[in-house]
Amino acid sequence: MAYDFREIERKWQAAWAGEGTFKVREHKGDKFYVLDMFPYPSGSGLHVGHPLGYIATDIVARYKRHRGFNVLHPMGYDSFGLPAEQYAIQTGRHPRETTDKNIARYRQQLDRLGFSFDWSREVRTSDPSFYKWTQWIFIKLFHSWFNNETNRAEPIDTLVARLEQQGAVTTATDARKPFGELDEQGKSDLLMQYRLAYLDEAWVNWCPALGTVLANEEVKDGVSERGGHPVARKRMPQWSLRITAYADRLLDGLDDIDWSDSIREAQRNWIGRSDGSTLFFEVADGPAAGEKIEVFTTRPDTVFGATFLSVAPEHGLAGSLATPEQQQAVNAYARAAANRSERDRQADVKNVTGKFTGSHVLHPFTKEKIPVWVAEYVLAGYGTGAVMGVPAHDTRDYAFARHFGLEVIKVIEPADESLKDEPCFDTYEGRCINSRFLDGLEVSDAIGKAITEIEKQGTGKRKVNYRLRDAAFGRQRYWGEPIPVYFRNGIPCTMPEDDLPLRLPDIDTFLPTETGDPPLARAGDWTYRPEGDSEQWPLETTTMPGWAGSSWYYLRYMDPHNEEAFASKEALGYWRDVDLYIGGSEHATGHLLYVRFWTKFLHDLGYLEITEPARKLINQGMIQGRSNIIYRVEFPDASTDIDFPLFIGEESKKELQSSATGAGDLAKMIDSEFGVKMQPIEGKSLKIPITPIHVDVNLVNEDMLELNDFRSWKPEFRDARFLGGDKIKCGWEIEKMSKRWHNVVNPDDICDKYGADCLRMYEMFLGPLEQGKPWNTNGITGVYGFLKKTWKLFEGNVSRRDHPAEDAMKSLHKLIKKVTTDIEQHSFNTCVSAFMICVNELAAQKCDDLNVLEPLCILLSPFAPHMAEELWRGMGHEGGISAVAWPGWDEKYLAEASFTYPVSINGKTRFKIPLSLELTKDQVAEAVLAAEELKRYTTGNTPRKVIVVPGRIVNVVV
RNA sequence: GCGGGUGUGGCGAAAUUGGCAGACGCACCAGACUUAGGAUCUGGCGCUUAACGGCAUGGGGGUUCGAGUCCCUCCACCCGCACCA
């Protein structure tokens, strides 16, 4: 019987679904949680790159089930997001509708691949039963603060208790009033400065034309990515999450998780911890005399090299520092800076700009006067928005000082001699000079000493700074989780948990309102009336960002239908964390940071025991596309009768390019093939340019273009002709897999042609999971051939032998060992090779022994589950294969009696000699020295040394 | 500029972690069976040389009996971050 994968795959997919084979039922035994980053269901469906990670996790999930683990292997959809909303704005169709449609398509495609997902646990972030809990977590964040003493989040009540006990507190509006005496607004304002989810004025990218705030990645060169509308920086109220409170724990946690170096390093950079010191400089003159400017520095050891101070244009004192003479210039400078987008400012970092304020500050140690400047290179958002300029030891300060002719004082003598004569060097290796009490100290010691002195003097203190910013949490969008907050007399209050979910209202159009309010403001009655209250209060109109749902979805899979909690204590206690998480590295500093943040937060509130979401993370490499290209020939400068599109293949193109008389040759070829003469237009030389055209890779087989398919591909190619006969070989290029390059390969097509088992194995066979690699459908025939060959092994008259053949057992046990250890190491590509080797050997041995074929079938089942299930039942087993115990290997079958030693002379392999593995090192050496072949290479010299590595190699040194 | 990663045949890649470089597969070549082959099977296949041999893991240097693997240095490509004081 031939290998009919279509029938087999259809049959078992239906059976598994019908029997609920992969349903997780109870919390018993050793658990294994293997998770994929769930997809955003886009309108274009899956291409072959998407399932790569899902195949890997499915192999692990199935393998772990064979090993007796209780496996949680779920799938769901990150179904809130911009594209559906954008589409809704254009077409008027509700995002829910398009999202549902896209999900249905995704599901269809996923189902064909034979994944062992427990679909009864599917989650969708846009489902009210899911986002109810996203809102619930938001409320918890709102009612929590971060206690720096205990280094963890606590309910806001503990802060209130403290504030009440403490008595007087300073607030922005009411200076030094006891907390208890503050009015409701005052309390709210004060607590807002502590809440982990808080409303605050923040700088945003405001796009008036689109009527919305844009994320940084949606703004390119000062205009919106979509539509090219101008974007201004605007300060407006904005919900944020205080992720910065967790900066240190997010940093420390990285040491204990098995994630790739690149991701952990990216997160470290993103968090950007800097240890240093604050330092106050007193203003000596000008209108702001007596004020203090606080700077942050990581190099307090260079304080004696500070020759100026720079403050950001947005700095609170920038205006008041300016002396009357400088006022106008400083104001103009600050205004110009404010009008430029963040992007623009970053674009020309090389231009040194700045304005002298006219004021000076006193150096805290020398008491000398140093000038204060306003400079764009100082960022308002980092540190204190002011820096001390040490031009001798900071390249930016140096560029600034040189441009404006400011003084440069060297205070470090570098350990590296070559730096000695450089006007500016930034090094941690050297000793302090010209620095009074720091003179002679190594930089590392001087930093400590400087901070001690600064603190002693009371002009500053030790400080840690982070690059990490609090996360903007509100979006002026429709298709996201509504924020469960209403404004009672203008004071933000959360809805009671019992009233969740706060459902997305239906609205007529998904655009912002005429007054620039977010789409939710269009809802007829977007208000809330708390119980016992007589008034309706307005609800928050922004929605949560895309990453809200994904920051905790892994927990919901543990108990997806729970209506009392986001997951039960039992489920959370049993499944704990993700054992293996696979997804793309593009989420390095977004999702993967936020999910760690929420995990730590929920831990602090006592909902989770774990402090990290995933023990092991693998980032699968991107599968690139392999585009096919042919070349269109055009005749702009010739008079010709050619009235059809003319194309040439890769080889003709190369010939043309390497030939000096290219155009003339081509004209001749066209003449001989089509009988068309070509004359250059008068006064012009004959030029025949060729244009590369990307052809759909589905019209190409082994790089050969299917000419008729090509002609019917697009109307303008209907009459296409080809130079050089009917065999046109396309050129190729590795590019991103996208519609634009016509190189998208759809898994459905592969399943039609070769089957899901073949696609699964081929994707793994392509190379290491973590590595990016191009997709080339050509190679798949190798895996297809392997599957057919495997099928054939089971086709004959198989039976169980009393005495299994030794060579077959050896082939089998080699495979068991290889596949077992390689799955554990997530080296799936080498597993596939091992299968091929084993099946090749068994076929050569004409093995038909069930003692061998049965275990082989189990080994194969994680990789090619449909075929394995079919063969398994074919061998007469009643139950399915998925729960059968994984075979172990026995070293006794792998042991060799002898080994053919490669013998090298001075490190070069010269000949081979078969020897018993029983021999001692000396005996091996003896045998080699006695070998006839050796004489040819020693040329009379006595070997000086013989190195024997038992079972590996012999090296003779002459 | 900083950080991470990758460089091995025509292509995708292996290499038991310092021990026969190129397993396995694609493509290609030759043959068998075939009316046919985008089916199947057999054999070949790094470069170079008539051959003995020589040369080969991005380039150069080093350690070692022995280096794709370890060290130094340079180069190329990919991915992050980027005036972060």
PDB file of N, CA, C and O in Angstrom, chain A residues 355-377:
ATOM      1  N   LYS A 355      23.408  77.174  24.250  1.00  0.00           N
ATOM      2  CA  LYS A 355      23.405  78.625  24.521  1.00  0.00           C
ATOM      3  C   LYS A 355      23.863  78.856  25.949  1.00  0.00           C
ATOM      4  O   LYS A 355      23.425  78.159  26.873  1.00  0.00           O
ATOM      5  N   PHE A 356      24.724  79.842  26.100  1.00  0.00           N
ATOM      6  CA  PHE A 356      25.184  80.232  27.430  1.00  0.00           C
ATOM      7  C   PHE A 356      24.055  80.970  28.138  1.00  0.00           C
ATOM      8  O   PHE A 356      23.418  81.853  27.559  1.00  0.00           O
ATOM      9  N   THR A 357      23.787  80.617  29.398  1.00  0.00           N
ATOM     10  CA  THR A 357      22.687  81.271  30.114  1.00  0.00           C
ATOM     11  C   THR A 357      23.102  82.618  30.685  1.00  0.00           C
ATOM     12  O   THR A 357      22.262  83.426  31.042  1.00  0.00           O
ATOM     13  N   GLY A 358      24.414  82.804  30.805  1.00  0.00           N
ATOM     14  CA  GLY A 358      24.907  84.015  31.444  1.00  0.00           C
ATOM     15  C   GLY A 358      25.145  83.807  32.925  1.00  0.00           C
ATOM     16  O   GLY A 358      25.829  84.589  33.566  1.00  0.00           O
ATOM     17  N   SER A 359      24.600  82.718  33.478  1.00  0.00           N
ATOM     18  CA  SER A 359      24.773  82.449  34.910  1.00  0.00           C
ATOM     19  C   SER A 359      25.940  81.503  35.162  1.00  0.00           C
ATOM     20  O   SER A 359      26.428  80.832  34.259  1.00  0.00           O
ATOM     21  N   HIS A 360      26.338  81.469  36.433  1.00  0.00           N
ATOM     22  CA  HIS A 360      27.402  80.556  36.849  1.00  0.00           C
ATOM     23  C   HIS A 360      26.973  79.805  38.088  1.00  0.00           C
ATOM     24  O   HIS A 360      26.098  80.247  38.832  1.00  0.00           O
ATOM     25  N   VAL A 361      27.609  78.673  38.305  1.00  0.00           N
ATOM     26  CA  VAL A 361      27.415  77.939  39.565  1.00  0.00           C
ATOM     27  C   VAL A 361      28.764  77.828  40.265  1.00  0.00           C
ATOM     28  O   VAL A 361      29.815  77.994  39.649  1.00  0.00           O
ATOM     29  N   LEU A 362      28.677  77.495  41.532  1.00  0.00           N
ATOM     30  CA  LEU A 362      29.910  77.301  42.299  1.00  0.00           C
ATOM     31  C   LEU A 362      30.276  75.820  42.287  1.00  0.00           C
ATOM     32  O   LEU A 362      29.429  74.957  42.530  1.00  0.00           O
ATOM     33  N   HIS A 363      31.534  75.564  41.987  1.00  0.00           N
ATOM     34  CA  HIS A 363      31.997  74.171  42.062  1.00  0.00           C
ATOM     35  C   HIS A 363      31.939  73.751  43.528  1.00  0.00           C
ATOM     36  O   HIS A 363      32.428  74.467  44.409  1.00  0.00           O
ATOM     37  N   PRO A 364      31.343  72.609  43.845  1.00  0.00           N
ATOM     38  CA  PRO A 364      31.120  72.258  45.248  1.00  0.00           C
ATOM     39  C   PRO A 364      32.424  72.066  46.039  1.00  0.00           C
ATOM     40  O   PRO A 364      32.399  72.179  47.258  1.00  0.00           O
ATOM     41  N   PHE A 365      33.531  71.791  45.379  1.00  0.00           N
ATOM     42  CA  PHE A 365      34.783  71.608  46.118  1.00  0.00           C
ATOM     43  C   PHE A 365      35.736  72.798  45.978  1.00  0.00           C
ATOM     44  O   PHE A 365      36.281  73.270  46.944  1.00  0.00           O
ATOM     45  N   THR A 366      35.908  73.280  44.738  1.00  0.00           N
ATOM     46  CA  THR A 366      36.881  74.368  44.544  1.00  0.00           C
ATOM     47  C   THR A 366      36.243  75.721  44.800  1.00  0.00           C
ATOM     48  O   THR A 366      36.948  76.710  44.977  1.00  0.00           O
ATOM     49  N   LYS A 367      34.905  75.745  44.794  1.00  0.00           N
ATOM     50  CA  LYS A 367      34.152  76.984  44.959  1.00  0.00           C
ATOM     51  C   LYS A 367      34.430  77.984  43.821  1.00  0.00           C
ATOM     52  O   LYS A 367      34.162  79.167  43.949  1.00  0.00           O
ATOM     53  N   GLU A 368      34.995  77.499  42.758  1.00  0.00           N
ATOM     54  CA  GLU A 368      35.202  78.374  41.613  1.00  0.00           C
ATOM     55  C   GLU A 368      33.895  78.510  40.844  1.00  0.00           C
ATOM     56  O   GLU A 368      33.046  77.628  40.890  1.00  0.00           O
ATOM     57  N   LYS A 369      33.775  79.597  40.075  1.00  0.00           N
ATOM     58  CA  LYS A 369      32.580  79.808  39.283  1.00  0.00           C
ATOM     59  C   LYS A 369      32.719  79.094  37.938  1.00  0.00           C
ATOM     60  O   LYS A 369      33.732  79.265  37.255  1.00  0.00           O
ATOM     61  N   ILE A 370      31.722  78.333  37.590  1.00  0.00           N
ATOM     62  CA  ILE A 370      31.755  77.736  36.252  1.00  0.00           C
ATOM     63  C   ILE A 370      30.453  78.057  35.529  1.00  0.00           C
ATOM     64  O   ILE A 370      29.391  78.151  36.140  1.00  0.00           O
ATOM     65  N   PRO A 371      30.527  78.231  34.208  1.00  0.00           N
ATOM     66  CA  PRO A 371      29.374  78.702  33.447  1.00  0.00           C
ATOM     67  C   PRO A 371      28.296  77.623  33.279  1.00  0.00           C
ATOM     68  O   PRO A 371      28.606  76.430  33.243  1.00  0.00           O
ATOM     69  N   VAL A 372      27.057  78.062  33.159  1.00  0.00           N
ATOM     70  CA  VAL A 372      25.937  77.149  32.925  1.00  0.00           C
ATOM     71  C   VAL A 372      25.400  77.368  31.512  1.00  0.00           C
ATOM     72  O   VAL A 372      25.139  78.499  31.110  1.00  0.00           O
ATOM     73  N   TRP A 373      25.260  76.288  30.786  1.00  0.00           N
ATOM     74  CA  TRP A 373      24.765  76.329  29.406  1.00  0.00           C
ATOM     75  C   TRP A 373      23.454  75.569  29.300  1.00  0.00           C
ATOM     76  O   TRP A 373      23.154  74.695  30.108  1.00  0.00           O
ATOM     77  N   VAL A 374      22.689  75.906  28.272  1.00  0.00           N
ATOM     78  CA  VAL A 374      21.543  75.079  27.898  1.00  0.00           C
ATOM     79  C   VAL A 374      21.965  74.321  26.650  1.00  0.00           C
ATOM     80  O   VAL A 374      22.488  74.921  25.718  1.00  0.00           O
ATOM     81  N   ALA A 375      21.780  73.007  26.656  1.00  0.00           N
ATOM     82  CA  ALA A 375      22.251  72.232  25.505  1.00  0.00           C
ATOM     83  C   ALA A 375      21.297  71.083  25.214  1.00  0.00           C
ATOM     84  O   ALA A 375      20.804  70.416  26.126  1.00  0.00           O
ATOM     85  N   GLU A 376      21.059  70.885  23.943  1.00  0.00           N
ATOM     86  CA  GLU A 376      20.133  69.843  23.523  1.00  0.00           C
ATOM     87  C   GLU A 376      20.667  68.449  23.784  1.00  0.00           C
ATOM     88  O   GLU A 376      19.894  67.507  23.871  1.00  0.00           O
ATOM     89  N   TYR A 377      21.988  68.328  23.860  1.00  0.00           N
ATOM     90  CA  TYR A 377      22.516  66.963  24.049  1.00  0.00           C
ATOM     91  C   TYR A 377      22.214  66.438  25.436  1.00  0.00           C
ATOM     92  O   TYR A 377      22.359  65.240  25.695  1.00  0.00           O
TER      93      TYR A 377
END
